[in-house]
mmCIF file of C-alpha atoms in Angstrom:
data_model
loop_
_atom_site.group_PDB
_atom_site.id
_atom_site.type_symbol
_atom_site.label_atom_id
_atom_site.label_comp_id
_atom_site.label_asym_id
_atom_site.label_seq_id
_atom_site.Cartn_x
_atom_site.Cartn_y
_atom_site.Cartn_z
ATOM 1 C CA MET A 1 63.554 42.068 -189.889
ATOM 2 C CA ASN A 2 61.382 39.644 -190.005
ATOM 3 C CA ILE A 3 61.629 38.145 -193.738
ATOM 4 C CA LEU A 4 65.573 37.810 -193.177
ATOM 5 C CA ARG A 5 64.685 35.403 -189.982
ATOM 6 C CA ALA A 6 62.538 33.995 -192.135
ATOM 7 C CA CYS A 7 64.596 33.151 -195.125
ATOM 8 C CA ASN A 8 66.983 32.302 -192.653
ATOM 9 C CA ARG A 9 65.144 29.559 -191.014
ATOM 10 C CA LEU A 10 64.111 28.470 -194.251
ATOM 11 C CA VAL A 11 67.420 27.819 -195.412
ATOM 12 C CA LEU A 12 68.516 26.011 -192.647
ATOM 13 C CA SER A 13 65.731 23.336 -192.585
ATOM 14 C CA GLY A 14 65.985 22.888 -196.429
ATOM 15 C CA ARG A 15 69.496 21.935 -195.674
ATOM 16 C CA ASP A 16 68.198 19.625 -192.447
ATOM 17 C CA TYR A 17 66.360 18.156 -195.124
ATOM 18 C CA PHE A 18 69.107 17.794 -197.934
ATOM 19 C CA TYR A 19 71.344 15.688 -195.181
ATOM 20 C CA ILE A 20 68.571 13.511 -194.024
ATOM 21 C CA ILE A 21 67.879 11.952 -196.711
ATOM 22 C CA LEU A 22 71.907 11.824 -197.913
ATOM 23 C CA GLY A 23 72.023 10.375 -194.521
ATOM 24 C CA ILE A 24 69.444 8.033 -195.893
ATOM 25 C CA LEU A 25 70.926 7.121 -198.884
ATOM 26 C CA ILE A 26 73.910 5.811 -197.161
ATOM 27 C CA TYR A 27 72.307 3.686 -194.588
ATOM 28 C CA ALA A 28 70.160 2.414 -197.358
ATOM 29 C CA VAL A 29 72.857 1.640 -199.594
ATOM 30 C CA GLY A 30 75.325 -0.176 -196.341
ATOM 31 C CA PHE A 31 71.902 -2.129 -195.574
ATOM 32 C CA THR A 32 70.972 -3.184 -198.813
ATOM 33 C CA VAL A 33 74.373 -3.631 -200.674
ATOM 34 C CA PHE A 34 76.546 -5.290 -197.834
ATOM 35 C CA ILE A 35 73.974 -6.460 -195.210
ATOM 36 C CA LEU A 36 71.309 -7.710 -196.636
ATOM 37 C CA PRO A 37 73.110 -9.983 -199.331
ATOM 38 C CA HIS A 38 74.253 -12.299 -196.783
ATOM 39 C CA HIS A 39 70.749 -13.260 -194.642
ATOM 40 C CA VAL A 40 72.355 -10.951 -191.895
ATOM 41 C CA VAL A 41 69.713 -9.336 -189.413
ATOM 42 C CA ILE A 42 69.857 -6.570 -188.057
ATOM 43 C CA GLY A 43 68.202 -4.589 -185.765
ATOM 44 C CA GLY A 44 65.829 -1.727 -186.673
ATOM 45 C CA MET A 45 63.069 -1.970 -188.893
ATOM 46 C CA SER A 46 65.405 -3.001 -191.347
ATOM 47 C CA GLY A 47 66.198 -5.975 -189.490
ATOM 48 C CA PHE A 48 62.361 -6.577 -188.729
ATOM 49 C CA GLY A 49 61.929 -6.410 -191.982
ATOM 50 C CA THR A 50 64.195 -8.752 -193.229
ATOM 51 C CA LEU A 51 62.923 -10.948 -190.411
ATOM 52 C CA VAL A 52 59.359 -10.980 -191.955
ATOM 53 C CA TYR A 53 61.568 -11.535 -195.864
ATOM 54 C CA TYR A 54 62.480 -14.721 -194.683
ATOM 55 C CA PHE A 55 60.020 -15.856 -192.241
ATOM 56 C CA SER A 56 57.509 -15.035 -195.464
ATOM 57 C CA GLY A 57 59.550 -17.367 -197.945
ATOM 58 C CA GLU A 58 61.119 -14.091 -200.021
ATOM 59 C CA ARG A 59 57.115 -13.190 -200.893
ATOM 60 C CA ILE A 60 57.156 -10.306 -199.009
ATOM 61 C CA PRO A 61 59.733 -7.252 -200.192
ATOM 62 C CA VAL A 62 61.492 -5.621 -196.902
ATOM 63 C CA ALA A 63 61.170 -2.814 -197.396
ATOM 64 C CA VAL A 64 56.642 -2.965 -197.358
ATOM 65 C CA ALA A 65 57.505 -4.891 -194.366
ATOM 66 C CA MET A 66 59.827 -2.039 -193.059
ATOM 67 C CA TYR A 67 56.854 0.763 -194.118
ATOM 68 C CA CYS A 68 53.946 -1.835 -193.189
ATOM 69 C CA SER A 69 55.387 -1.603 -189.640
ATOM 70 C CA ASN A 70 56.400 2.181 -189.726
ATOM 71 C CA LEU A 71 53.342 2.847 -190.385
ATOM 72 C CA LEU A 72 51.266 0.618 -187.557
ATOM 73 C CA LEU A 73 53.856 1.660 -184.487
ATOM 74 C CA LEU A 74 53.355 5.480 -185.594
ATOM 75 C CA LEU A 75 49.358 4.899 -185.541
ATOM 76 C CA CYS A 76 49.686 3.518 -181.831
ATOM 77 C CA ALA A 77 51.789 5.606 -180.200
ATOM 78 C CA PHE A 78 50.323 9.117 -181.870
ATOM 79 C CA ARG A 79 49.432 10.172 -178.344
ATOM 80 C CA TYR A 80 52.565 10.023 -176.955
ATOM 81 C CA ILE A 81 54.418 11.744 -179.574
ATOM 82 C CA GLY A 82 54.659 15.436 -180.353
ATOM 83 C CA ARG A 83 53.373 16.477 -184.097
ATOM 84 C CA ASN A 84 56.956 17.668 -185.191
ATOM 85 C CA PHE A 85 57.959 14.202 -184.192
ATOM 86 C CA VAL A 86 55.316 12.373 -186.276
ATOM 87 C CA ILE A 87 55.814 14.252 -190.208
ATOM 88 C CA LYS A 88 59.769 13.656 -189.902
ATOM 89 C CA THR A 89 59.251 10.166 -188.683
ATOM 90 C CA VAL A 90 56.845 9.577 -191.580
ATOM 91 C CA PHE A 91 59.644 11.150 -193.901
ATOM 92 C CA GLY A 92 61.851 9.191 -193.215
ATOM 93 C CA PHE A 93 61.017 5.999 -193.074
ATOM 94 C CA THR A 94 59.000 6.799 -196.250
ATOM 95 C CA VAL A 95 62.037 8.036 -197.789
ATOM 96 C CA LEU A 96 64.312 4.525 -196.493
ATOM 97 C CA SER A 97 61.207 1.718 -197.740
ATOM 98 C CA LEU A 98 61.644 3.963 -201.868
ATOM 99 C CA VAL A 99 64.790 3.831 -201.426
ATOM 100 C CA ILE A 100 64.954 0.401 -200.216
ATOM 101 C CA GLY A 101 62.463 -0.969 -202.223
ATOM 102 C CA ALA A 102 64.265 0.369 -205.374
ATOM 103 C CA MET A 103 67.717 -1.570 -204.738
ATOM 104 C CA GLU A 104 67.135 -4.591 -202.615
ATOM 105 C CA GLY A 105 65.405 -6.699 -205.892
ATOM 106 C CA TYR A 106 68.678 -6.274 -208.421
ATOM 107 C CA PHE A 107 71.034 -7.042 -205.004
ATOM 108 C CA VAL A 108 69.338 -10.104 -203.019
ATOM 109 C CA SER A 109 68.854 -11.537 -206.949
ATOM 110 C CA ARG A 110 72.877 -11.280 -207.763
ATOM 111 C CA PRO A 111 76.027 -12.814 -205.761
ATOM 112 C CA PRO A 112 77.060 -10.519 -202.805
ATOM 113 C CA LEU A 113 79.328 -7.322 -203.875
ATOM 114 C CA VAL A 114 81.438 -8.715 -200.787
ATOM 115 C CA SER A 115 82.019 -12.248 -200.937
ATOM 116 C CA ASP A 116 83.785 -12.610 -197.787
ATOM 117 C CA MET A 117 81.385 -12.070 -194.669
ATOM 118 C CA THR A 118 83.241 -10.421 -192.332
ATOM 119 C CA MET A 119 84.094 -7.501 -195.021
ATOM 120 C CA SER A 120 81.025 -6.783 -196.053
ATOM 121 C CA VAL A 121 79.489 -6.856 -192.801
ATOM 122 C CA LEU A 122 81.812 -4.773 -191.727
ATOM 123 C CA MET A 123 81.617 -2.250 -194.093
ATOM 124 C CA GLY A 124 77.730 -2.232 -193.748
ATOM 125 C CA ALA A 125 77.486 -2.147 -190.020
ATOM 126 C CA MET A 126 80.410 1.310 -191.089
ATOM 127 C CA LEU A 127 78.297 2.259 -193.680
ATOM 128 C CA LEU A 128 74.863 2.349 -191.401
ATOM 129 C CA GLY A 129 76.689 4.455 -188.973
ATOM 130 C CA VAL A 130 77.609 7.444 -190.891
ATOM 131 C CA GLY A 131 74.002 7.305 -192.098
ATOM 132 C CA ILE A 132 72.216 7.288 -189.119
ATOM 133 C CA GLY A 133 74.485 10.162 -187.479
ATOM 134 C CA ILE A 134 74.135 12.379 -190.916
ATOM 135 C CA TYR A 135 70.599 11.651 -190.726
ATOM 136 C CA TYR A 136 70.124 12.410 -187.057
ATOM 137 C CA SER A 137 72.939 15.315 -186.858
ATOM 138 C CA HIS A 138 70.116 17.363 -188.831
ATOM 139 C CA ASN A 139 67.074 16.260 -186.513
ATOM 140 C CA GLY A 140 65.924 13.565 -189.137
ATOM 141 C CA THR A 141 64.776 9.819 -187.769
ATOM 142 C CA THR A 142 63.635 6.631 -189.742
ATOM 143 C CA GLY A 143 61.539 5.876 -187.255
ATOM 144 C CA GLY A 144 61.476 2.567 -185.730
ATOM 145 C CA THR A 145 63.095 1.800 -182.518
ATOM 146 C CA ASP A 146 62.546 5.309 -181.772
ATOM 147 C CA ILE A 147 59.060 5.537 -181.756
ATOM 148 C CA ILE A 148 59.171 2.875 -179.271
ATOM 149 C CA ALA A 149 61.713 4.157 -177.405
ATOM 150 C CA ALA A 150 60.281 7.991 -177.551
ATOM 151 C CA VAL A 151 57.079 5.721 -176.523
ATOM 152 C CA MET A 152 58.546 4.024 -173.345
ATOM 153 C CA GLU A 153 60.149 7.141 -172.422
ATOM 154 C CA ARG A 154 56.658 8.881 -171.978
ATOM 155 C CA VAL A 155 55.420 6.357 -169.984
ATOM 156 C CA SER A 156 58.586 4.923 -167.673
ATOM 157 C CA SER A 157 61.721 5.651 -166.547
ATOM 158 C CA ILE A 158 63.292 3.275 -169.192
ATOM 159 C CA SER A 159 65.993 5.448 -170.902
ATOM 160 C CA VAL A 160 66.212 6.348 -174.888
ATOM 161 C CA GLY A 161 69.293 4.344 -175.421
ATOM 162 C CA ARG A 162 68.735 0.975 -173.522
ATOM 163 C CA THR A 163 65.406 0.319 -175.400
ATOM 164 C CA MET A 164 66.526 0.522 -178.344
ATOM 165 C CA MET A 165 69.053 -1.648 -177.563
ATOM 166 C CA ILE A 166 66.848 -4.107 -175.553
ATOM 167 C CA VAL A 167 64.971 -4.575 -178.481
ATOM 168 C CA ASP A 168 67.757 -4.157 -181.796
ATOM 169 C CA MET A 169 69.106 -7.423 -179.543
ATOM 170 C CA SER A 170 65.340 -9.327 -179.018
ATOM 171 C CA ILE A 171 65.021 -8.858 -182.989
ATOM 172 C CA VAL A 172 68.472 -9.714 -183.944
ATOM 173 C CA ALA A 173 67.795 -12.977 -181.514
ATOM 174 C CA ALA A 174 64.481 -13.452 -182.986
ATOM 175 C CA SER A 175 66.376 -14.968 -186.222
ATOM 176 C CA PHE A 176 66.897 -18.062 -184.228
ATOM 177 C CA PHE A 177 63.750 -18.875 -185.789
ATOM 178 C CA LEU A 178 63.362 -18.472 -189.915
ATOM 179 C CA PRO A 179 63.452 -21.411 -192.298
ATOM 180 C CA PHE A 180 65.880 -23.531 -191.596
ATOM 181 C CA ASP A 181 67.267 -27.118 -193.682
ATOM 182 C CA GLY A 182 68.675 -29.007 -190.702
ATOM 183 C CA ASP A 183 68.317 -30.810 -187.074
ATOM 184 C CA MET A 184 68.847 -28.798 -184.185
ATOM 185 C CA GLU A 185 72.429 -29.212 -184.099
ATOM 186 C CA ALA A 186 73.387 -27.555 -187.513
ATOM 187 C CA ARG A 187 70.502 -24.576 -186.699
ATOM 188 C CA ILE A 188 72.244 -23.486 -183.557
ATOM 189 C CA GLN A 189 75.390 -23.548 -185.379
ATOM 190 C CA ALA A 190 74.346 -22.116 -188.195
ATOM 191 C CA ARG A 191 72.125 -19.526 -186.454
ATOM 192 C CA THR A 192 75.080 -18.575 -183.992
ATOM 193 C CA GLU A 193 77.071 -17.248 -186.775
ATOM 194 C CA THR A 194 74.442 -14.682 -187.684
ATOM 195 C CA ILE A 195 73.193 -13.663 -184.789
ATOM 196 C CA ILE A 196 77.060 -12.773 -183.990
ATOM 197 C CA TYR A 197 77.763 -10.824 -187.110
ATOM 198 C CA GLY A 198 74.498 -8.822 -186.287
ATOM 199 C CA TRP A 199 74.867 -7.246 -182.892
ATOM 200 C CA VAL A 200 78.025 -7.301 -184.015
ATOM 201 C CA ALA A 201 76.856 -4.781 -186.821
ATOM 202 C CA ILE A 202 74.200 -3.131 -183.645
ATOM 203 C CA PHE A 203 77.561 -2.166 -181.733
ATOM 204 C CA VAL A 204 80.053 -0.713 -184.989
ATOM 205 C CA TYR A 205 77.026 1.231 -186.491
ATOM 206 C CA SER A 206 75.626 2.235 -182.039
ATOM 207 C CA TYR A 207 78.932 3.320 -182.059
ATOM 208 C CA ILE A 208 80.109 5.598 -185.523
ATOM 209 C CA ALA A 209 76.529 7.328 -184.932
ATOM 210 C CA ASP A 210 76.923 8.562 -182.156
ATOM 211 C CA ARG A 211 80.546 9.802 -182.345
ATOM 212 C CA PHE A 212 79.065 11.075 -185.513
ATOM 213 C CA ILE A 213 76.019 12.953 -183.051
ATOM 214 C CA VAL A 214 78.299 14.005 -180.416
ATOM 215 C CA ALA A 215 80.863 15.749 -183.166
ATOM 216 C CA ASP A 216 77.749 17.378 -184.454
ATOM 217 C CA LYS A 217 76.608 18.274 -181.290
ATOM 218 C CA GLN A 218 79.042 19.543 -179.584
ATOM 219 C CA THR A 219 79.332 23.373 -178.671
ATOM 220 C CA ILE A 220 81.672 25.811 -179.116
ATOM 221 C CA GLN A 221 81.404 29.186 -177.017
ATOM 222 C CA PHE A 222 84.111 31.779 -178.821
ATOM 223 C CA PHE A 223 84.495 35.689 -176.885
ATOM 224 C CA ILE A 224 85.323 38.508 -179.924
ATOM 225 C CA LEU A 225 87.086 41.982 -179.334
ATOM 226 C CA SER A 226 86.556 44.635 -182.025
ATOM 227 C CA ASP A 227 85.584 47.906 -182.383
ATOM 228 C CA LYS A 228 83.874 46.996 -184.927
ATOM 229 C CA TRP A 229 81.803 44.936 -183.287
ATOM 230 C CA GLU A 230 78.608 45.802 -184.751
ATOM 231 C CA GLU A 231 79.349 44.950 -187.772
ATOM 232 C CA ILE A 232 79.725 41.191 -187.102
ATOM 233 C CA ALA A 233 77.263 40.959 -184.247
ATOM 234 C CA TYR A 234 75.259 41.446 -187.544
ATOM 235 C CA ARG A 235 76.835 39.336 -189.934
ATOM 236 C CA ILE A 236 77.086 35.951 -187.355
ATOM 237 C CA THR A 237 73.047 36.595 -186.652
ATOM 238 C CA HIS A 238 72.621 37.233 -190.664
ATOM 239 C CA GLU A 239 74.772 34.343 -192.133
ATOM 240 C CA THR A 240 74.807 31.920 -189.123
ATOM 241 C CA GLY A 241 71.553 32.169 -187.808
ATOM 242 C CA ARG A 242 73.072 32.288 -184.450
ATOM 243 C CA GLY A 243 72.599 34.723 -181.617
ATOM 244 C CA VAL A 244 74.878 37.585 -179.794
ATOM 245 C CA SER A 245 74.831 38.125 -176.866
ATOM 246 C CA THR A 246 77.082 42.192 -175.034
ATOM 247 C CA ILE A 247 78.870 42.879 -172.532
ATOM 248 C CA ASP A 248 79.934 45.730 -171.286
ATOM 249 C CA THR A 249 84.316 45.766 -170.143
ATOM 250 C CA HIS A 250 86.781 48.594 -169.581
ATOM 251 C CA GLY A 251 90.187 47.892 -170.125
ATOM 252 C CA TYR A 252 92.484 47.907 -167.296
ATOM 253 C CA TRP A 253 95.955 49.487 -168.378
ATOM 254 C CA THR A 254 93.830 51.599 -170.872
ATOM 255 C CA GLY A 255 90.757 52.626 -169.511
ATOM 256 C CA ALA A 256 88.590 52.871 -172.574
ATOM 257 C CA HIS A 257 85.038 51.088 -173.434
ATOM 258 C CA ARG A 258 84.775 47.852 -175.121
ATOM 259 C CA VAL A 259 82.308 45.922 -175.766
ATOM 260 C CA LEU A 260 82.444 42.088 -175.973
ATOM 261 C CA LEU A 261 80.892 39.654 -177.637
ATOM 262 C CA LEU A 262 79.215 36.340 -176.838
ATOM 263 C CA VAL A 263 79.043 33.578 -179.391
ATOM 264 C CA TRP A 264 77.652 29.901 -178.774
ATOM 265 C CA CYS A 265 77.555 28.077 -181.894
ATOM 266 C CA ARG A 266 77.641 24.285 -182.993
ATOM 267 C CA GLN A 267 80.893 22.970 -184.505
ATOM 268 C CA TYR A 268 79.745 23.025 -188.393
ATOM 269 C CA ASN A 269 79.497 26.818 -187.464
ATOM 270 C CA THR A 270 82.675 27.792 -186.542
ATOM 271 C CA ALA A 271 84.698 28.180 -189.248
ATOM 272 C CA GLU A 272 81.983 30.584 -190.517
ATOM 273 C CA ILE A 273 82.909 32.656 -187.334
ATOM 274 C CA PHE A 274 86.171 32.775 -187.870
ATOM 275 C CA HIS A 275 86.260 33.945 -191.770
ATOM 276 C CA ILE A 276 83.317 36.886 -190.852
ATOM 277 C CA VAL A 277 85.316 38.216 -187.731
ATOM 278 C CA HIS A 278 88.775 38.238 -190.026
ATOM 279 C CA GLU A 279 86.490 38.914 -192.845
ATOM 280 C CA VAL A 280 85.525 42.156 -190.894
ATOM 281 C CA ASP A 281 88.169 43.024 -188.492
ATOM 282 C CA PRO A 282 91.866 41.136 -189.116
ATOM 283 C CA THR A 283 93.124 42.283 -185.584
ATOM 284 C CA ALA A 284 89.865 41.506 -183.614
ATOM 285 C CA TYR A 285 90.561 39.499 -180.539
ATOM 286 C CA ILE A 286 89.309 35.836 -180.910
ATOM 287 C CA THR A 287 88.185 32.799 -178.209
ATOM 288 C CA ASP A 288 86.827 29.482 -178.984
ATOM 289 C CA CYS A 289 87.150 26.659 -176.245
ATOM 290 C CA ASP A 290 84.428 23.842 -176.083
ATOM 291 C CA VAL A 291 81.654 23.974 -174.170
ATOM 292 C CA ARG A 292 79.986 20.963 -171.999
ATOM 293 C CA GLY A 293 76.384 21.263 -172.848
ATOM 294 C CA VAL A 294 74.362 24.465 -173.471
ATOM 295 C CA TRP A 295 70.819 23.639 -173.224
ATOM 296 C CA GLY A 296 67.455 27.087 -174.746
ATOM 297 C CA ASN A 297 66.138 27.739 -177.704
ATOM 298 C CA GLY A 298 68.012 26.390 -180.460
ATOM 299 C CA PHE A 299 70.179 24.217 -178.401
ATOM 300 C CA ASP A 300 69.079 21.341 -176.825
ATOM 301 C CA THR A 301 65.794 20.740 -174.716
ATOM 302 C CA LEU A 302 66.918 20.493 -171.084
ATOM 303 C CA LYS A 303 64.824 17.087 -169.518
ATOM 304 C CA LEU A 304 65.031 16.033 -165.866
ATOM 305 C CA LYS A 305 63.116 13.875 -164.466
ATOM 306 C CA PRO A 306 60.996 14.698 -161.188
ATOM 307 C CA ARG A 307 62.981 14.719 -158.247
ATOM 308 C CA LYS A 308 61.778 12.135 -155.551
ATOM 309 C CA ARG A 309 60.178 13.806 -152.567
#
């Protein structure tokens, strides 16, 4: 039994890392192919790396600036964050920096793939949102503003979302001071446009990422009534990794003793559970419904601020 559980955890962990890498690849394509060639600065360490790239006269690659700044942030914040967060963060920003580093030289040295700036930035922002949503949904992170937000949550009452928004908006606003050939009026006109593009990109990819994360973390509650409840419970536990609770019930009319199964799972487990129940007992009764949230082992961690006395 312990071996089966260990194998199941290994499979789930491998699946998580596969989707984390997939999300990072999509993010890197959106940023490097559609946003960077138009000299638009976005939020996060990608935006900060872009600032360093242009401030240095295009001598320091975006990937190098991203990696070094992430590493420095992690070293400064090490005492405030957990070991598991550190491991996944190092993995995330290392893979992201390598992928962007492999792509940026090619796409920056050539005309933008999509010449229209609006369409290109919107397309890039959508890919960023999809990528972020995928790797966040599987407990991945690429560091950057995530590290700052994690520290601020520990040392202050500022929420994670607010911290990330403030930092990202500030990074985009800092692009106003990038080197520019022209007077102040021309600078204001040119930089205001790219800053607005950057802020719009933040809104678009944040919204799309939130939709992905909320959908993926949506909790479903199943009630299953079947005479073959033991086989169904065994397969759900060992094939999906989700726990099953049993409730003793009695039929009012027949007086027969029945066992009702209670299962909580994520949205992506639902199809698998339906298939298991149907394969074991096509006549089983199944109900499912959305649950606002489940806090506890295997689901979300309940975080409460101390009550003011």
